[in-house]
mmCIF file of C-alpha atoms and ligand atoms in Angstrom:
data_model
loop_
_atom_site.group_PDB
_atom_site.id
_atom_site.type_symbol
_atom_site.label_atom_id
_atom_site.label_comp_id
_atom_site.label_asym_id
_atom_site.label_seq_id
_atom_site.Cartn_x
_atom_site.Cartn_y
_atom_site.Cartn_z
ATOM 1 C CA MET A 1 12.228 21.898 0.772
ATOM 2 C CA ASN A 2 11.068 18.527 1.158
ATOM 3 C CA THR A 3 11.291 17.323 4.917
ATOM 4 C CA THR A 4 11.317 14.161 3.030
ATOM 5 C CA THR A 5 14.142 11.481 2.907
ATOM 6 C CA VAL A 6 13.151 8.871 0.714
ATOM 7 C CA LEU A 7 15.700 5.782 0.378
ATOM 8 C CA VAL A 8 16.625 3.877 -2.928
ATOM 9 C CA VAL A 9 17.596 0.851 -2.617
ATOM 10 C CA GLU A 10 17.954 0.608 -7.111
ATOM 11 C CA ASP A 11 21.364 -1.845 -8.807
ATOM 12 C CA ASP A 12 20.346 -1.060 -11.605
ATOM 13 C CA ASN A 13 22.242 2.536 -11.977
ATOM 14 C CA SER A 14 20.286 4.039 -15.251
ATOM 15 C CA ILE A 15 16.863 3.605 -13.003
ATOM 16 C CA ARG A 16 18.488 4.313 -9.950
ATOM 17 C CA ASN A 17 19.588 8.132 -11.721
ATOM 18 C CA LEU A 18 16.556 9.058 -13.213
ATOM 19 C CA ILE A 19 15.030 8.193 -9.842
ATOM 20 C CA GLY A 20 17.744 9.977 -7.698
ATOM 21 C CA THR A 21 17.705 13.434 -10.408
ATOM 22 C CA THR A 22 13.819 13.171 -9.918
ATOM 23 C CA LEU A 23 13.514 13.056 -6.468
ATOM 24 C CA LYS A 24 16.260 15.881 -6.243
ATOM 25 C CA SER A 25 14.485 18.514 -8.755
ATOM 26 C CA HIS A 26 11.039 17.945 -6.713
ATOM 27 C CA ASN A 27 12.740 18.384 -3.630
ATOM 28 C CA TYR A 28 12.899 15.338 -1.800
ATOM 29 C CA LYS A 29 16.081 14.879 -0.166
ATOM 30 C CA PHE A 30 17.658 11.389 -1.028
ATOM 31 C CA LEU A 31 20.078 8.144 -0.049
ATOM 32 C CA VAL A 32 20.821 5.861 -2.576
ATOM 33 C CA ALA A 33 22.068 1.959 -1.422
ATOM 34 C CA PRO A 34 22.685 -0.287 -4.712
ATOM 35 C CA ASP A 35 23.084 -3.727 -3.033
ATOM 36 C CA GLY A 36 20.773 -5.460 0.260
ATOM 37 C CA LYS A 37 23.705 -4.988 2.583
ATOM 38 C CA SER A 38 24.265 -0.745 1.811
ATOM 39 C CA ALA A 39 20.981 -0.438 2.308
ATOM 40 C CA ILE A 40 20.210 -2.281 5.443
ATOM 41 C CA LEU A 41 22.861 -0.355 6.739
ATOM 42 C CA GLU A 42 21.265 3.337 5.558
ATOM 43 C CA ALA A 43 18.007 1.909 6.570
ATOM 44 C CA SER A 44 19.052 1.819 10.233
ATOM 45 C CA THR A 45 21.651 4.532 10.212
ATOM 46 C CA HIS A 46 19.869 7.154 8.175
ATOM 47 C CA ASN A 47 16.165 6.600 8.850
ATOM 48 C CA PRO A 48 14.704 7.588 5.658
ATOM 49 C CA ASP A 49 10.262 8.319 5.617
ATOM 50 C CA VAL A 50 10.267 7.096 3.182
ATOM 51 C CA ILE A 51 12.156 2.845 1.532
ATOM 52 C CA PHE A 52 12.026 2.367 -2.756
ATOM 53 C CA LEU A 53 13.047 -1.265 -2.359
ATOM 54 C CA ASP A 54 14.277 -3.479 -5.669
ATOM 55 C CA LEU A 55 13.527 -6.740 -5.380
ATOM 56 C CA GLY A 56 15.817 -8.311 -7.387
ATOM 57 C CA LEU A 57 18.901 -7.165 -5.734
ATOM 58 C CA PRO A 58 22.714 -8.754 -5.792
ATOM 59 C CA ASP A 59 23.586 -9.438 -2.318
ATOM 60 C CA MET A 60 19.920 -10.292 -0.463
ATOM 61 C CA ASP A 61 15.831 -10.768 -1.550
ATOM 62 C CA GLY A 62 14.441 -7.768 -0.946
ATOM 63 C CA VAL A 63 12.596 -9.884 0.888
ATOM 64 C CA ASP A 64 14.626 -10.401 2.864
ATOM 65 C CA ILE A 65 14.941 -7.190 3.921
ATOM 66 C CA ILE A 66 11.389 -5.599 3.965
ATOM 67 C CA ARG A 67 11.909 -8.578 6.809
ATOM 68 C CA LYS A 68 14.934 -7.197 8.691
ATOM 69 C CA VAL A 69 13.663 -3.592 8.274
ATOM 70 C CA ARG A 70 10.321 -4.238 10.015
ATOM 71 C CA THR A 71 11.620 -5.713 13.164
ATOM 72 C CA TRP A 72 12.626 -2.385 14.340
ATOM 73 C CA SER A 73 10.336 0.522 11.963
ATOM 74 C CA ASN A 74 7.318 0.962 10.454
ATOM 75 C CA VAL A 75 8.713 3.522 7.949
ATOM 76 C CA PRO A 76 6.622 2.666 4.325
ATOM 77 C CA ILE A 77 8.329 0.613 2.170
ATOM 78 C CA ILE A 78 7.482 0.631 -2.181
ATOM 79 C CA VAL A 79 8.708 -2.136 -3.121
ATOM 80 C CA ILE A 80 9.663 -1.899 -7.488
ATOM 81 C CA SER A 81 9.886 -5.274 -9.589
ATOM 82 C CA ALA A 82 9.884 -5.831 -12.889
ATOM 83 C CA ARG A 83 6.797 -7.185 -14.702
ATOM 84 C CA THR A 84 7.321 -10.934 -14.337
ATOM 85 C CA ASP A 85 7.621 -11.447 -10.586
ATOM 86 C CA ASP A 86 4.041 -11.648 -9.467
ATOM 87 C CA GLU A 87 4.262 -13.596 -7.490
ATOM 88 C CA ASP A 88 7.985 -11.291 -5.598
ATOM 89 C CA LYS A 89 5.024 -9.103 -5.486
ATOM 90 C CA ILE A 90 3.121 -10.613 -2.974
ATOM 91 C CA LYS A 91 5.648 -12.695 -1.011
ATOM 92 C CA ALA A 92 6.840 -8.528 -0.396
ATOM 93 C CA LEU A 93 3.706 -7.430 0.327
ATOM 94 C CA ASP A 94 2.533 -9.906 3.698
ATOM 95 C CA ALA A 95 6.307 -9.023 5.189
ATOM 96 C CA GLY A 96 4.804 -5.828 4.888
ATOM 97 C CA ALA A 97 5.739 -3.919 1.962
ATOM 98 C CA ASP A 98 3.356 -0.832 1.681
ATOM 99 C CA ASP A 99 2.486 -0.535 -1.710
ATOM 100 C CA TYR A 100 4.479 -1.552 -5.946
ATOM 101 C CA LEU A 101 5.434 -0.091 -8.340
ATOM 102 C CA THR A 102 6.121 -2.359 -11.719
ATOM 103 C CA LYS A 103 9.084 -2.136 -14.137
ATOM 104 C CA PRO A 104 8.491 0.031 -16.270
ATOM 105 C CA PHE A 105 7.214 3.166 -14.907
ATOM 106 C CA SER A 106 6.765 6.689 -15.447
ATOM 107 C CA ILE A 107 7.871 9.618 -13.544
ATOM 108 C CA VAL A 108 4.525 9.946 -12.696
ATOM 109 C CA GLU A 109 3.111 6.998 -11.361
ATOM 110 C CA LEU A 110 6.317 7.697 -8.973
ATOM 111 C CA LEU A 111 5.628 10.048 -7.692
ATOM 112 C CA ALA A 112 2.011 9.652 -7.206
ATOM 113 C CA ARG A 113 2.979 7.217 -4.957
ATOM 114 C CA LEU A 114 5.670 9.409 -2.930
ATOM 115 C CA ARG A 115 2.470 11.206 -1.858
ATOM 116 C CA VAL A 116 0.504 8.469 -1.531
ATOM 117 C CA VAL A 117 2.992 7.720 1.634
ATOM 118 C CA GLU A 118 3.270 11.203 2.602
ATOM 119 C CA ARG A 119 -0.686 11.386 3.093
ATOM 120 C CA HIS A 120 -0.135 8.799 5.211
ATOM 121 C CA LEU A 121 2.576 10.017 7.815
ATOM 122 C CA SER A 122 1.115 12.812 8.017
ATOM 123 C CA SER A 123 -2.529 12.002 8.961
ATOM 124 C CA GLN A 124 -0.865 8.963 11.264
ATOM 125 C CA PRO A 125 -0.806 10.935 14.952
ATOM 126 C CA GLN A 126 -5.317 12.352 13.618
ATOM 127 C CA SER A 127 -5.602 9.194 13.444
ATOM 128 C CA ALA A 128 -4.236 7.970 15.883
ATOM 129 C CA VAL A 129 -6.649 10.119 17.890
ATOM 130 C CA SER A 130 -9.994 8.595 16.276
ATOM 131 C CA THR A 131 -9.461 5.804 16.091
ATOM 132 C CA SER A 132 -13.406 4.402 16.582
ATOM 133 C CA VAL A 133 -14.392 7.157 13.251
ATOM 134 C CA PHE A 134 -12.906 6.657 9.413
ATOM 135 C CA VAL A 135 -13.443 9.185 6.841
ATOM 136 C CA ASN A 136 -12.808 9.029 3.153
ATOM 137 C CA GLY A 137 -13.829 11.173 1.141
ATOM 138 C CA PRO A 138 -18.095 10.835 1.729
ATOM 139 C CA LEU A 139 -17.474 7.458 2.934
ATOM 140 C CA ARG A 140 -17.667 7.615 7.228
ATOM 141 C CA ILE A 141 -17.517 4.376 8.981
ATOM 142 C CA ASP A 142 -18.783 3.391 12.456
ATOM 143 C CA TYR A 143 -16.058 1.023 13.612
ATOM 144 C CA ALA A 144 -18.262 0.979 17.005
ATOM 145 C CA SER A 145 -21.638 0.964 15.871
ATOM 146 C CA ASN A 146 -20.555 -1.333 12.702
ATOM 147 C CA SER A 147 -22.634 0.977 10.869
ATOM 148 C CA VAL A 148 -21.480 2.703 6.992
ATOM 149 C CA THR A 149 -22.853 6.104 5.480
ATOM 150 C CA LEU A 150 -21.817 7.613 1.969
ATOM 151 C CA ASP A 151 -22.967 11.449 1.997
ATOM 152 C CA ASP A 152 -25.441 11.125 5.427
ATOM 153 C CA LYS A 153 -27.607 8.071 3.953
ATOM 154 C CA GLU A 154 -27.226 4.290 5.690
ATOM 155 C CA LEU A 155 -25.364 2.601 3.038
ATOM 156 C CA HIS A 156 -26.464 -1.232 3.760
ATOM 157 C CA LEU A 157 -23.762 -3.911 3.901
ATOM 158 C CA THR A 158 -23.238 -7.507 4.854
ATOM 159 C CA PRO A 159 -21.082 -8.978 7.564
ATOM 160 C CA ILE A 160 -18.801 -10.070 5.386
ATOM 161 C CA GLU A 161 -18.622 -6.653 3.184
ATOM 162 C CA PHE A 162 -18.508 -4.906 6.281
ATOM 163 C CA ARG A 163 -15.394 -6.864 7.415
ATOM 164 C CA LEU A 164 -13.453 -6.572 4.254
ATOM 165 C CA LEU A 165 -14.541 -2.166 3.874
ATOM 166 C CA THR A 166 -12.736 -1.790 7.903
ATOM 167 C CA LEU A 167 -9.937 -3.641 6.752
ATOM 168 C CA LEU A 168 -9.292 -2.072 3.601
ATOM 169 C CA SER A 169 -10.116 1.362 6.066
ATOM 170 C CA LYS A 170 -7.463 0.356 8.482
ATOM 171 C CA ASN A 171 -5.140 -0.446 5.654
ATOM 172 C CA ILE A 172 -5.802 2.651 3.295
ATOM 173 C CA GLY A 173 -3.324 3.384 0.883
ATOM 174 C CA ARG A 174 -1.562 -0.138 0.697
ATOM 175 C CA VAL A 175 -2.240 -3.367 -1.348
ATOM 176 C CA LEU A 176 -3.985 -5.754 0.729
ATOM 177 C CA THR A 177 -2.819 -9.820 -0.821
ATOM 178 C CA HIS A 178 -5.157 -12.314 -1.719
ATOM 179 C CA ASN A 179 -4.288 -14.220 0.989
ATOM 180 C CA TYR A 180 -3.633 -11.735 3.683
ATOM 181 C CA ILE A 181 -7.185 -10.559 2.840
ATOM 182 C CA THR A 182 -8.450 -14.343 3.440
ATOM 183 C CA GLN A 183 -6.305 -14.729 5.946
ATOM 184 C CA GLN A 184 -8.155 -11.861 7.783
ATOM 185 C CA ILE A 185 -11.550 -12.943 7.025
ATOM 186 C CA TRP A 186 -11.673 -16.194 7.214
ATOM 187 C CA GLY A 187 -8.998 -17.083 8.469
ATOM 188 C CA SER A 188 -7.519 -19.649 6.056
ATOM 189 C CA ASN A 189 -6.362 -19.080 2.121
ATOM 190 C CA MET A 190 -8.032 -22.130 0.690
ATOM 191 C CA ASP A 191 -8.912 -21.523 -3.338
ATOM 192 C CA ASN A 192 -12.651 -21.134 -1.776
ATOM 193 C CA ASP A 193 -12.059 -18.103 0.375
ATOM 194 C CA ILE A 194 -9.763 -16.732 -3.241
ATOM 195 C CA ALA A 195 -12.954 -16.777 -5.443
ATOM 196 C CA SER A 196 -15.650 -16.006 -2.519
ATOM 197 C CA LEU A 197 -13.320 -13.354 -1.575
ATOM 198 C CA ARG A 198 -13.976 -11.829 -5.388
ATOM 199 C CA VAL A 199 -17.793 -12.137 -5.236
ATOM 200 C CA PHE A 200 -17.981 -9.909 -1.649
ATOM 201 C CA MET A 201 -15.541 -7.544 -2.914
ATOM 202 C CA ALA A 202 -16.983 -6.782 -6.842
ATOM 203 C CA THR A 203 -20.942 -6.489 -4.193
ATOM 204 C CA LEU A 204 -18.816 -4.125 -1.766
ATOM 205 C CA ARG A 205 -17.114 -1.817 -4.777
ATOM 206 C CA LYS A 206 -21.084 -1.679 -6.476
ATOM 207 C CA LYS A 207 -22.813 -0.142 -3.351
ATOM 208 C CA LEU A 208 -19.588 1.624 -2.729
ATOM 209 C CA GLU A 209 -19.877 3.470 -5.615
ATOM 210 C CA LYS A 210 -23.658 3.485 -7.275
ATOM 211 C CA GLY A 211 -23.775 5.929 -4.155
ATOM 212 C CA SER A 212 -21.091 7.856 -4.977
ATOM 213 C CA ASN A 213 -19.779 7.666 -8.384
ATOM 214 C CA VAL A 214 -16.531 7.358 -6.829
ATOM 215 C CA GLN A 215 -14.373 4.548 -7.059
ATOM 216 C CA PHE A 216 -12.804 3.189 -3.402
ATOM 217 C CA ILE A 217 -11.397 0.209 -3.824
ATOM 218 C CA GLN A 218 -9.208 -0.432 -6.419
ATOM 219 C CA THR A 219 -8.327 -3.717 -7.824
ATOM 220 C CA HIS A 220 -4.560 -5.239 -8.351
ATOM 221 C CA ILE A 221 -5.153 -8.224 -11.042
ATOM 222 C CA GLY A 222 -3.409 -11.309 -9.212
ATOM 223 C CA VAL A 223 -2.166 -9.575 -5.944
ATOM 224 C CA GLY A 224 -4.458 -8.151 -4.334
ATOM 225 C CA TYR A 225 -6.426 -4.697 -3.586
ATOM 226 C CA ARG A 226 -6.606 -1.021 -1.860
ATOM 227 C CA MET A 227 -8.617 1.274 -0.697
ATOM 228 C CA LEU A 228 -7.989 4.797 -2.555
ATOM 229 C CA LYS A 229 -7.726 8.212 -0.712
ATOM 230 C CA VAL A 230 -10.623 10.424 -1.992
ATOM 231 C CA ASP A 231 -9.571 14.371 -1.266
HETATM 232 CA CA1 CA B 301 17.921 -5.213 -9.479
#
């Protein structure tokens, strides 16, 4: 039996049932909530390990639910959104959601997202101890000495590339929005910053992938970037 409890917040019966059946057949424990009010009640009384949250609910905006839950909990929140509301997706990530699934999504995708946050949950105590060195597959970052190696070979990065890599690595598994990243790196989010971000991200990815043939950074077009966990 899986010990992870998932809260499924979705007003559409058929999607809610589909997710519920999937979780059940993979031995997850789960709770359901058809609206915002019961979502907050379930989240506060049962402390789920993960929340799947539909943004379009009858009584509340999903983004407001994220903000509310974030006042007392860091539970991973995976947003479920319709293809058309990119803007909402970005707002949700900025409000503290960890990831998103776009409708229509596949069961395989849903389970993959769930495994990513589960891995993150189980690795948290460890990462709290070793905060100065980060390891992800062949990639090793020593935050204190500003050095990065790939398969033990030194990787030369510009200061901005290093800061970008640090930011992504400290949020591994999470999609970071363009606005969030430019705010962290440059302290603003002008159109120019987003254009610069694209350029720096392209050079950073090239350096990372040239040395290893591993994809570390995933692009979410129109939304942002994420560092993938490499096994
Ligand atoms: Ca809905």
